[in-house]
Amino acid sequence: RTAMKRSQQYEDHELHHHRPRTSHRHAGRHHEEPVPNISGTWRLDKARSDPIAPYLRAMGLCQIAIDGHHQKEASTETYYTFEQSATALTTSKASWSGASRRELHFGETRAEHGQIAKKATVAVRGDAVVTTTELGGKRTLYDTKTLVDDGAAIKMVLQLVTPEDTITVVRWLAQCSGVGGGGGHDGLGVPPGDGSVGGPSEHGGPGSSCTGGGAGGSLSGDDDD
């Protein structure tokens, strides 16, 4: 009888002290955490970024194609424009290979058809915006974008998981000044009609400008997948 009484007292103590306190703490944390917003126009910082060759090789490109990509990327600027709202993320990309546009809605899976059939989703996880793309053949690409340098740059981690290996490539995007917002935790950036705004900065960072160049200077496109 004494043991049963002690057990009941313990259960009452746990119920009173732990359940409400945990609930309030989680609720408060949920409201306090800002949601990252990567809206704006950004230029690939080639000097700071990893070579994309390991990713391309894992995707099945031959060495001649990889060398050609490297040469053209080195001589042509690459631009990204992100338009992020509460419900969707639109990614526009312009590079030497052309221009494209991709719109994903948070919490939804989008089937994409082309040379490679894909299923893609986007979500906010902590301080990052993460796009997950299933490429078929048990290959999955995780594209994690995080604002760094007080919002002046984006660290873009491309992680390709295959049955044989996991390839990680880090790319850096420098904020384009004078073309709308550059990302942050509140307002949305306004993407420009083209990329013609001053000259390119070699290392990005605050005040980094962007210039139109390859792909006609138009800003539309996909990630590096």
Tab-separated table of N, CA, C and O in Angstrom, residues 156-220:
chain	number	residue	atom	x	y	z
A	156	MET	N	25.591	27.568	-49.758
A	156	MET	CA	24.752	26.564	-50.406
A	156	MET	C	25.494	25.232	-50.406
A	156	MET	O	26.494	25.062	-51.105
A	157	VAL	N	24.997	24.295	-49.608
A	157	VAL	CA	25.634	22.982	-49.498
A	157	VAL	C	24.836	21.991	-50.331
A	157	VAL	O	23.654	21.729	-50.069
A	158	LEU	N	25.473	21.444	-51.361
A	158	LEU	CA	24.872	20.419	-52.203
A	158	LEU	C	25.392	19.066	-51.750
A	158	LEU	O	26.599	18.805	-51.787
A	159	GLN	N	24.485	18.214	-51.306
A	159	GLN	CA	24.870	16.883	-50.844
A	159	GLN	C	24.107	15.843	-51.661
A	159	GLN	O	22.886	15.729	-51.554
A	160	LEU	N	24.843	15.120	-52.484
A	160	LEU	CA	24.252	14.087	-53.323
A	160	LEU	C	24.515	12.726	-52.682
A	160	LEU	O	25.665	12.327	-52.509
A	161	VAL	N	23.436	12.042	-52.318
A	161	VAL	CA	23.540	10.730	-51.688
A	161	VAL	C	23.187	9.663	-52.724
A	161	VAL	O	22.096	9.674	-53.297
A	162	THR	N	24.118	8.763	-52.980
A	162	THR	CA	23.916	7.674	-53.931
A	162	THR	C	24.146	6.342	-53.196
A	162	THR	O	24.674	6.332	-52.077
A	163	PRO	N	23.781	5.228	-53.811
A	163	PRO	CA	24.040	3.935	-53.154
A	163	PRO	C	25.525	3.684	-52.908
A	163	PRO	O	25.891	2.933	-52.001
A	164	GLU	N	26.383	4.311	-53.717
A	164	GLU	CA	27.821	4.070	-53.595
A	164	GLU	C	28.531	5.078	-52.691
A	164	GLU	O	29.538	4.750	-52.057
A	165	ASP	N	28.035	6.318	-52.620
A	165	ASP	CA	28.821	7.361	-51.966
A	165	ASP	C	27.932	8.553	-51.607
A	165	ASP	O	26.774	8.636	-52.031
A	166	THR	N	28.497	9.471	-50.837
A	166	THR	CA	27.860	10.762	-50.547
A	166	THR	C	28.827	11.860	-50.949
A	166	THR	O	29.955	11.913	-50.457
A	167	ILE	N	28.409	12.707	-51.875
A	167	ILE	CA	29.262	13.782	-52.389
A	167	ILE	C	28.745	15.105	-51.851
A	167	ILE	O	27.556	15.409	-51.977
A	168	THR	N	29.631	15.889	-51.267
A	168	THR	CA	29.252	17.191	-50.717
A	168	THR	C	30.064	18.288	-51.393
A	168	THR	O	31.291	18.224	-51.435
A	169	VAL	N	29.369	19.271	-51.937
A	169	VAL	CA	30.002	20.422	-52.582
A	169	VAL	C	29.412	21.690	-51.967
A	169	VAL	O	28.193	21.824	-51.851
A	170	VAL	N	30.288	22.604	-51.559
A	170	VAL	CA	29.837	23.867	-50.956
A	170	VAL	C	30.010	24.991	-51.970
A	170	VAL	O	31.106	25.219	-52.493
A	171	ARG	N	28.919	25.686	-52.255
A	171	ARG	CA	28.932	26.832	-53.167
A	171	ARG	C	28.544	28.073	-52.367
A	171	ARG	O	27.735	28.005	-51.433
A	172	TRP	N	29.109	29.202	-52.749
A	172	TRP	CA	28.837	30.455	-52.043
A	172	TRP	C	28.209	31.453	-53.006
A	172	TRP	O	28.674	31.617	-54.141
A	173	LEU	N	27.153	32.118	-52.557
A	173	LEU	CA	26.471	33.118	-53.361
A	173	LEU	C	26.624	34.477	-52.706
A	173	LEU	O	26.358	34.628	-51.507
A	174	ALA	N	27.075	35.461	-53.483
A	174	ALA	CA	27.280	36.820	-52.972
A	174	ALA	C	26.069	37.687	-53.302
A	174	ALA	O	25.538	37.634	-54.413
A	175	GLN	N	25.664	38.476	-52.346
A	175	GLN	CA	24.509	39.353	-52.540
A	175	GLN	C	24.789	40.391	-53.614
A	175	GLN	O	25.871	40.973	-53.678
A	176	CYS	N	23.814	40.621	-54.471
A	176	CYS	CA	23.916	41.670	-55.475
A	176	CYS	C	23.339	42.957	-54.907
A	176	CYS	O	22.169	42.990	-54.517
A	177	SER	N	24.126	44.022	-54.867
A	177	SER	CA	23.632	45.293	-54.349
A	177	SER	C	22.911	46.055	-55.448
A	177	SER	O	23.210	45.909	-56.628
A	178	GLY	N	21.960	46.864	-55.038
A	178	GLY	CA	21.248	47.719	-55.976
A	178	GLY	C	20.185	47.001	-56.769
A	178	GLY	O	19.641	47.547	-57.703
A	179	VAL	N	19.853	45.757	-56.385
A	179	VAL	CA	18.820	45.026	-57.107
A	179	VAL	C	17.845	44.402	-56.125
A	179	VAL	O	17.706	43.204	-56.035
A	180	GLY	N	17.166	45.220	-55.355
A	180	GLY	CA	16.187	44.714	-54.411
A	180	GLY	C	16.850	44.184	-53.159
A	180	GLY	O	18.008	44.443	-52.880
A	181	GLY	N	16.091	43.411	-52.357
A	181	GLY	CA	16.590	42.903	-51.093
A	181	GLY	C	17.594	41.803	-51.303
A	181	GLY	O	17.646	41.177	-52.337
A	182	GLY	N	18.391	41.547	-50.269
A	182	GLY	CA	19.399	40.509	-50.377
A	182	GLY	C	19.162	39.363	-49.437
A	182	GLY	O	20.064	38.631	-49.110
A	183	GLY	N	17.946	39.191	-48.957
A	183	GLY	CA	17.676	38.108	-48.028
A	183	GLY	C	17.733	38.602	-46.608
A	183	GLY	O	18.274	39.655	-46.307
A	184	GLY	N	17.152	37.858	-45.705
A	184	GLY	CA	17.131	38.235	-44.300
A	184	GLY	C	16.084	37.430	-43.566
A	184	GLY	O	15.726	36.342	-43.969
A	185	HIS	N	15.580	37.994	-42.468
A	185	HIS	CA	14.592	37.296	-41.674
A	185	HIS	C	13.288	38.077	-41.586
A	185	HIS	O	12.480	37.837	-40.730
A	186	ASP	N	13.082	39.038	-42.484
A	186	ASP	CA	11.819	39.764	-42.431
A	186	ASP	C	11.264	40.016	-43.828
A	186	ASP	O	10.511	39.242	-44.361
A	187	GLY	N	11.673	41.116	-44.490
A	187	GLY	CA	11.064	41.489	-45.764
A	187	GLY	C	11.509	40.614	-46.918
A	187	GLY	O	12.474	39.870	-46.845
A	188	LEU	N	10.781	40.717	-48.020
A	188	LEU	CA	11.117	39.975	-49.227
A	188	LEU	C	11.915	40.845	-50.164
A	188	LEU	O	11.636	42.021	-50.325
A	189	GLY	N	12.932	40.284	-50.817
A	189	GLY	CA	13.668	41.011	-51.834
A	189	GLY	C	12.876	41.067	-53.122
A	189	GLY	O	12.056	40.210	-53.401
A	190	VAL	N	13.108	42.079	-53.918
A	190	VAL	CA	12.413	42.225	-55.191
A	190	VAL	C	13.382	41.906	-56.306
A	190	VAL	O	14.377	42.600	-56.489
A	191	PRO	N	13.174	40.824	-57.051
A	191	PRO	CA	14.108	40.458	-58.110
A	191	PRO	C	14.050	41.444	-59.254
A	191	PRO	O	12.992	41.990	-59.550
A	192	PRO	N	15.167	41.698	-59.921
A	192	PRO	CA	15.205	42.649	-61.012
A	192	PRO	C	14.723	42.046	-62.311
A	192	PRO	O	14.554	40.836	-62.427
A	193	GLY	N	14.572	42.877	-63.325
A	193	GLY	CA	14.199	42.374	-64.635
A	193	GLY	C	15.384	41.762	-65.340
A	193	GLY	O	15.240	40.879	-66.167
A	194	ASP	N	16.617	42.243	-65.065
A	194	ASP	CA	17.813	41.619	-65.621
A	194	ASP	C	18.940	41.791	-64.630
A	194	ASP	O	18.769	42.277	-63.545
A	195	GLY	N	20.137	41.344	-65.015
A	195	GLY	CA	21.241	41.357	-64.071
A	195	GLY	C	22.233	42.464	-64.310
A	195	GLY	O	23.376	42.346	-63.913
A	196	SER	N	21.850	43.551	-64.969
A	196	SER	CA	22.810	44.594	-65.317
A	196	SER	C	22.894	45.643	-64.224
A	196	SER	O	22.125	46.572	-64.183
A	197	VAL	N	23.799	45.445	-63.305
A	197	VAL	CA	23.965	46.406	-62.232
A	197	VAL	C	25.420	46.526	-61.841
A	197	VAL	O	25.871	45.872	-60.931
A	198	GLY	N	26.181	47.357	-62.481
A	198	GLY	CA	27.568	47.589	-62.096
A	198	GLY	C	28.461	46.421	-62.435
A	198	GLY	O	28.127	45.566	-63.228
A	199	GLY	N	29.626	46.364	-61.813
A	199	GLY	CA	30.599	45.326	-62.122
A	199	GLY	C	30.647	44.277	-61.046
A	199	GLY	O	30.253	44.511	-59.925
A	200	PRO	N	31.162	43.098	-61.367
A	200	PRO	CA	31.199	42.007	-60.404
A	200	PRO	C	32.303	42.202	-59.387
A	200	PRO	O	33.361	42.718	-59.691
A	201	SER	N	32.045	41.760	-58.143
A	201	SER	CA	33.064	41.765	-57.107
A	201	SER	C	33.662	40.374	-57.026
A	201	SER	O	32.966	39.378	-57.151
A	202	GLU	N	34.949	40.285	-56.812
A	202	GLU	CA	35.614	38.984	-56.851
A	202	GLU	C	35.249	38.110	-55.666
A	202	GLU	O	35.140	36.905	-55.780
A	203	HIS	N	35.054	38.727	-54.498
A	203	HIS	CA	34.831	37.924	-53.303
A	203	HIS	C	33.476	38.171	-52.675
A	203	HIS	O	33.182	37.630	-51.622
A	204	GLY	N	32.611	38.972	-53.273
A	204	GLY	CA	31.274	39.179	-52.728
A	204	GLY	C	31.318	39.968	-51.444
A	204	GLY	O	32.197	40.783	-51.202
A	205	GLY	N	30.302	39.706	-50.565
A	205	GLY	CA	30.239	40.414	-49.298
A	205	GLY	C	29.428	41.678	-49.448
A	205	GLY	O	28.851	41.966	-50.486
A	206	PRO	N	29.325	42.499	-48.385
A	206	PRO	CA	28.524	43.702	-48.421
A	206	PRO	C	28.939	44.628	-49.553
A	206	PRO	O	30.124	44.854	-49.789
A	207	GLY	N	27.963	45.125	-50.262
A	207	GLY	CA	28.246	46.070	-51.330
A	207	GLY	C	28.657	45.411	-52.625
A	207	GLY	O	29.010	46.073	-53.580
A	208	SER	N	28.639	44.091	-52.662
A	208	SER	CA	29.019	43.395	-53.873
A	208	SER	C	28.010	43.669	-54.976
A	208	SER	O	26.819	43.581	-54.773
A	209	SER	N	28.502	44.022	-56.167
A	209	SER	CA	27.617	44.309	-57.288
A	209	SER	C	27.565	43.126	-58.225
A	209	SER	O	28.399	42.237	-58.181
A	210	CYS	N	26.569	43.147	-59.098
A	210	CYS	CA	26.434	42.093	-60.093
A	210	CYS	C	26.340	42.707	-61.461
A	210	CYS	O	25.886	43.831	-61.625
A	211	THR	N	26.770	41.951	-62.432
A	211	THR	CA	26.690	42.442	-63.796
A	211	THR	C	26.064	41.397	-64.679
A	211	THR	O	26.277	40.202	-64.478
A	212	GLY	N	25.282	41.830	-65.655
A	212	GLY	CA	24.723	40.897	-66.620
A	212	GLY	C	25.836	40.352	-67.481
A	212	GLY	O	26.842	41.000	-67.694
A	213	GLY	N	25.671	39.152	-67.959
A	213	GLY	CA	26.743	38.563	-68.772
A	213	GLY	C	26.200	37.409	-69.547
A	213	GLY	O	25.365	37.574	-70.418
A	214	GLY	N	26.653	36.215	-69.179
A	214	GLY	CA	26.203	35.033	-69.890
A	214	GLY	C	24.718	34.828	-69.738
A	214	GLY	O	24.063	35.397	-68.898
A	215	ALA	N	24.190	33.997	-70.592
A	215	ALA	CA	22.766	33.666	-70.618
A	215	ALA	C	21.941	34.913	-70.854
A	215	ALA	O	20.811	35.019	-70.431
A	216	GLY	N	22.542	35.899	-71.524
A	216	GLY	CA	21.783	37.095	-71.878
A	216	GLY	C	21.475	37.993	-70.720
A	216	GLY	O	20.717	38.937	-70.837
A	217	GLY	N	22.027	37.685	-69.531
A	217	GLY	CA	21.747	38.508	-68.362
A	217	GLY	C	20.363	38.282	-67.788
A	217	GLY	O	20.006	38.887	-66.802
A	218	SER	N	19.557	37.425	-68.393
A	218	SER	CA	18.229	37.172	-67.856
A	218	SER	C	18.345	36.261	-66.659
A	218	SER	O	19.229	35.422	-66.579
A	219	LEU	N	17.457	36.444	-65.698
A	219	LEU	CA	17.551	35.702	-64.457
A	219	LEU	C	16.415	34.712	-64.358
A	219	LEU	O	15.338	35.032	-63.967
A	220	SER	N	16.635	33.494	-64.790
A	220	SER	CA	15.721	32.429	-64.477
A	220	SER	C	16.474	31.122	-64.407
A	220	SER	O	17.423	30.963	-65.100
